[in-house]
Structures are given as C-alpha cells and as structure tokens.
Tab-separated table of C-alpha atoms in Angstrom:
chain	number	residue	atom	x	y	z
A	1	MET	CA	-7.325	-5.982	0.746
A	2	LYS	CA	-9.907	-7.794	-1.354
A	3	LEU	CA	-7.933	-11.030	-1.102
A	4	ASN	CA	-7.793	-10.610	2.660
A	5	ASN	CA	-11.581	-10.159	2.640
A	6	PHE	CA	-11.837	-13.488	0.808
A	7	LYS	CA	-9.610	-15.126	3.443
A	8	ALA	CA	-12.096	-14.057	6.125
A	9	ILE	CA	-14.952	-15.572	4.109
A	10	ASP	CA	-13.170	-18.837	3.237
A	11	PRO	CA	-14.204	-21.533	5.739
A	12	LYS	CA	-11.064	-23.540	4.842
A	13	TYR	CA	-8.681	-20.693	5.666
A	14	GLU	CA	-7.168	-21.174	9.129
A	15	GLY	CA	-6.048	-17.561	9.580
A	16	LYS	CA	-8.201	-14.517	10.241
A	17	GLY	CA	-8.352	-12.323	7.125
A	18	MET	CA	-10.105	-8.953	7.093
A	19	ASP	CA	-13.567	-9.304	8.548
A	20	ARG	CA	-15.014	-6.072	7.101
A	21	TYR	CA	-16.136	-7.629	3.830
A	22	SER	CA	-19.343	-6.850	1.979
A	23	LYS	CA	-22.246	-9.063	0.924
A	24	LEU	CA	-20.975	-8.710	-2.642
A	25	ASP	CA	-17.540	-10.022	-1.599
A	26	GLU	CA	-19.269	-13.027	-0.086
A	27	GLU	CA	-21.379	-13.602	-3.211
A	28	VAL	CA	-18.355	-13.406	-5.507
A	29	PHE	CA	-16.322	-15.729	-3.301
A	30	PHE	CA	-18.969	-18.435	-3.171
A	31	GLU	CA	-19.814	-18.038	-6.869
A	32	PHE	CA	-16.245	-18.877	-7.854
A	33	GLN	CA	-15.111	-20.977	-4.891
A	34	ASN	CA	-15.559	-24.209	-6.862
A	35	ASN	CA	-15.479	-22.668	-10.322
A	36	THR	CA	-11.821	-21.904	-10.971
A	37	ASP	CA	-12.311	-22.458	-14.716
A	38	GLY	CA	-15.003	-19.770	-14.826
A	39	LEU	CA	-12.845	-17.431	-12.763
A	40	LYS	CA	-9.895	-18.074	-15.058
A	41	ARG	CA	-12.032	-17.297	-18.154
A	42	ILE	CA	-13.196	-13.998	-16.675
A	43	ALA	CA	-9.639	-13.071	-15.613
A	44	GLU	CA	-8.356	-13.842	-19.124
A	45	GLN	CA	-11.115	-11.709	-20.655
A	46	ILE	CA	-10.195	-8.818	-18.368
A	47	LYS	CA	-6.497	-9.181	-19.298
A	48	LYS	CA	-7.397	-9.343	-22.985
A	49	THR	CA	-9.575	-6.252	-22.731
A	50	ILE	CA	-7.012	-4.123	-20.906
A	51	SER	CA	-4.219	-5.206	-23.255
A	52	ASP	CA	-6.179	-3.862	-26.254
A	53	SER	CA	-4.308	-0.565	-26.691
A	54	GLU	CA	-6.920	0.907	-29.041
A	55	LEU	CA	-9.707	0.251	-26.556
A	56	THR	CA	-7.782	1.598	-23.554
A	57	GLU	CA	-6.688	4.673	-25.518
A	58	ASN	CA	-10.305	5.412	-26.391
A	59	LEU	CA	-11.372	4.968	-22.766
A	60	TYR	CA	-9.263	7.999	-21.864
A	61	ARG	CA	-11.150	10.036	-24.449
A	62	ILE	CA	-14.547	9.250	-22.938
A	63	GLY	CA	-16.096	12.200	-21.213
A	64	ASP	CA	-16.384	15.832	-21.971
A	65	ASP	CA	-14.435	18.624	-20.298
A	66	ASP	CA	-17.734	20.372	-19.569
A	67	GLU	CA	-18.938	17.260	-17.726
A	68	GLU	CA	-15.822	17.284	-15.539
A	69	GLU	CA	-16.409	20.898	-14.550
A	70	GLN	CA	-20.055	20.156	-13.704
A	71	LEU	CA	-19.301	17.032	-11.664
A	72	LYS	CA	-19.877	17.774	-8.017
A	73	VAL	CA	-19.983	15.349	-5.122
A	74	LYS	CA	-20.513	15.759	-1.418
A	75	GLU	CA	-17.399	15.389	0.707
A	76	GLY	CA	-16.290	16.297	4.177
A	77	LYS	CA	-18.909	14.453	6.213
A	78	VAL	CA	-17.456	13.439	9.555
A	79	ILE	CA	-17.611	9.710	10.160
A	80	TYR	CA	-16.250	7.723	13.063
A	81	LYS	CA	-14.465	4.414	12.597
A	82	LEU	CA	-13.064	1.892	15.007
A	83	HIS	CA	-9.697	0.553	13.864
A	84	LYS	CA	-7.223	-1.945	15.207
A	85	HIS	CA	-3.895	-0.158	15.508
A	86	ARG	CA	-0.495	-1.747	16.143
A	87	GLU	CA	1.448	0.118	18.795
A	88	ARG	CA	4.710	1.649	17.610
A	89	ASN	CA	7.412	3.270	19.677
A	90	PRO	CA	8.292	6.759	18.363
A	91	LYS	CA	11.559	6.745	20.367
A	92	LEU	CA	12.928	4.004	18.096
A	93	ASN	CA	12.040	5.993	14.965
A	94	LYS	CA	13.712	9.083	16.411
A	95	LYS	CA	16.860	7.121	17.300
A	96	LYS	CA	16.963	5.567	13.802
A	97	LYS	CA	16.866	9.061	12.273
A	98	GLU	CA	19.500	10.414	14.684
A	99	ASN	CA	21.892	7.528	13.954
A	100	TYR	CA	21.382	7.821	10.189
A	101	LEU	CA	21.886	11.593	10.260
A	102	LYS	CA	25.051	11.208	12.329
A	103	LYS	CA	26.439	8.549	9.954
A	104	TYR	CA	25.484	10.099	6.576
A	105	ARG	CA	25.116	13.813	7.526
A	106	LYS	CA	21.710	13.886	5.832
A	107	LEU	CA	18.336	12.215	6.085
A	108	ASP	CA	17.569	10.738	2.680
A	109	CYS	CA	15.356	7.888	1.526
A	110	GLU	CA	17.200	4.565	1.694
A	111	ILE	CA	15.470	3.524	-1.522
A	112	CYS	CA	15.448	6.489	-3.917
A	113	GLY	CA	17.699	9.012	-2.158
A	114	PHE	CA	15.035	11.737	-1.834
A	115	ASP	CA	15.933	14.310	0.821
A	116	PHE	CA	13.072	16.450	2.171
A	117	TYR	CA	15.466	19.064	3.570
A	118	GLU	CA	17.238	19.427	0.221
A	119	ILE	CA	13.926	20.079	-1.573
A	120	TYR	CA	11.826	21.868	1.071
A	121	GLY	CA	14.476	23.554	3.214
A	122	GLU	CA	13.598	24.062	6.881
A	123	LEU	CA	10.087	22.695	6.339
A	124	GLY	CA	11.554	19.306	5.392
A	125	LYS	CA	14.298	19.240	8.032
A	126	GLY	CA	14.228	15.983	9.994
A	127	PHE	CA	11.265	14.625	8.047
A	128	MET	CA	11.411	11.011	6.882
A	129	GLU	CA	9.156	8.022	7.409
A	130	CYS	CA	10.242	4.824	9.149
A	131	HIS	CA	9.270	1.536	7.555
A	132	HIS	CA	9.217	-1.789	9.395
A	133	LYS	CA	11.102	-4.216	7.149
A	134	THR	CA	8.931	-6.996	8.563
A	135	PRO	CA	5.369	-5.619	8.686
A	136	LEU	CA	3.915	-5.610	12.194
A	137	SER	CA	0.770	-7.160	10.719
A	138	GLU	CA	2.802	-10.326	10.051
A	139	ILE	CA	3.923	-10.589	13.672
A	140	GLU	CA	1.677	-12.253	16.236
A	141	GLY	CA	1.408	-10.224	19.420
A	142	GLU	CA	4.196	-8.055	20.753
A	143	SER	CA	7.775	-8.405	19.574
A	144	LEU	CA	11.099	-6.670	19.994
A	145	THR	CA	12.050	-4.234	17.249
A	146	SER	CA	15.571	-2.923	16.751
A	147	ILE	CA	16.864	0.018	14.730
A	148	ASN	CA	18.063	-2.465	12.093
A	149	ASP	CA	14.446	-3.632	11.624
A	150	LEU	CA	13.565	-0.165	10.282
A	151	ALA	CA	14.301	1.595	6.993
A	152	LEU	CA	14.075	5.343	6.410
A	153	VAL	CA	11.930	5.976	3.353
A	154	CYS	CA	10.206	8.915	1.690
A	155	ALA	CA	6.411	8.994	1.562
A	156	ASN	CA	6.295	7.880	-2.094
A	157	CYS	CA	8.524	4.860	-1.557
A	158	HIS	CA	6.624	3.998	1.628
A	159	ARG	CA	3.355	3.910	-0.320
A	160	MET	CA	4.942	1.736	-3.008
A	161	LEU	CA	6.300	-0.688	-0.394
A	162	HIS	CA	2.750	-1.237	0.858
A	163	ARG	CA	0.937	-1.016	-2.482
A	164	GLU	CA	0.765	-4.760	-3.131
A	165	LEU	CA	-1.035	-7.224	-0.871
A	166	ASP	CA	2.303	-8.871	-0.072
A	167	SER	CA	4.563	-5.969	0.812
A	168	LEU	CA	7.662	-5.425	-1.280
A	169	SER	CA	11.022	-5.467	0.471
A	170	VAL	CA	13.275	-2.420	0.483
A	171	ASP	CA	15.717	-4.244	-1.829
A	172	GLU	CA	12.942	-5.277	-4.246
A	173	LEU	CA	11.766	-1.677	-4.577
A	174	LYS	CA	15.361	-0.484	-5.088
A	175	LYS	CA	15.661	-2.969	-7.981
A	176	ILE	CA	12.411	-1.727	-9.508
A	177	ILE	CA	13.689	1.853	-9.410
A	178	LYS	CA	17.117	0.848	-10.726
A	179	ASN	CA	15.648	-1.177	-13.610
A	180	GLY	CA	12.848	1.291	-14.327
A	181	SER	CA	10.167	-1.402	-14.290
C-alpha cells in the first residue's frame, strides 16, 4: 500500500496510485526521489539490523509482563469511511462452489486443501472464499468473469494471496506451501 501511495505522489507516474497518502509519505518520497544512494544505504542498514539474530532475539525480551497487563487503549469508536468498491456477482461465486462440490464431493481450499466442513461441521458447511485469479483492481472498468477466473480458497490462503503488493498467483502460493518457504 505504501508503494501505491508513492505512485500517487510521483509526478512521473502515469497511473493513479492510492491517493490517501499522508504528509509524511510525501516528505519521504521527495526526500529520496533523487537520492537512491541514500535510500539504498538506509535499506541496507535496516537489512543488516534485522539480520542480527542477537539483536532481534533481545527485542522480543523487551517489555515486562506487568506492562502488558496494564496497557490499555481505547477501541470501538465508530468511524465512517468512504471506499471505492468493485462490484462482484455473488451468483458466480455460488455457481463456482456448486460445480466444485458436484465434481469433488467436498468444498476444500484449492491451495492447501483445508475443508471448513471437515473441521467445523455444520457451521463450516458450504463456506469457502472465492478469489479472482486476476485481481479486479488490475482490470480497467467492467469485464466479463467466468467460473474459471475464480479459485476457491480458505481465509488464510486468501490473505496470503493478497499479502504482497503484487498479488501471488494460486500456483505460486501452492509452491510456497509445498516447499515450506
């Protein structure tokens, strides 16, 4: 998301980017826009710091259990936000699930094999998320989507598919799981 904020700030970028960036984003962008050497030095220092196992191990020891119990923050305030939302057709998701269930006699994640019904019983029956193999955010305007453009994935795999700025493909995530890295 941060990189997309920078795209919105960059006067040379011809696309749109995310226009909800902060003043600090703008300051950082313009500070390093023409200073790639400085940016590289800082990035290398960060990499060096986080690769120091002794330092990172000690970071986990910082803090006191009593402090954690005393830490209290305010949450639950109702806020209203205006978001751009890409329209999706729930009928296509339903049909994808029906076809998959008919073919495989279960509704399991196409990446890791997790089956909500198997684990949660009736509560998990029929539950599975649909993932657009080509993100709708990469498509300009309206387009036609077919059942083959969707993958059935569990919530964990769905989050992992979208974790990076450039979404992983279903096959790439399968390889990560298979190789354990």
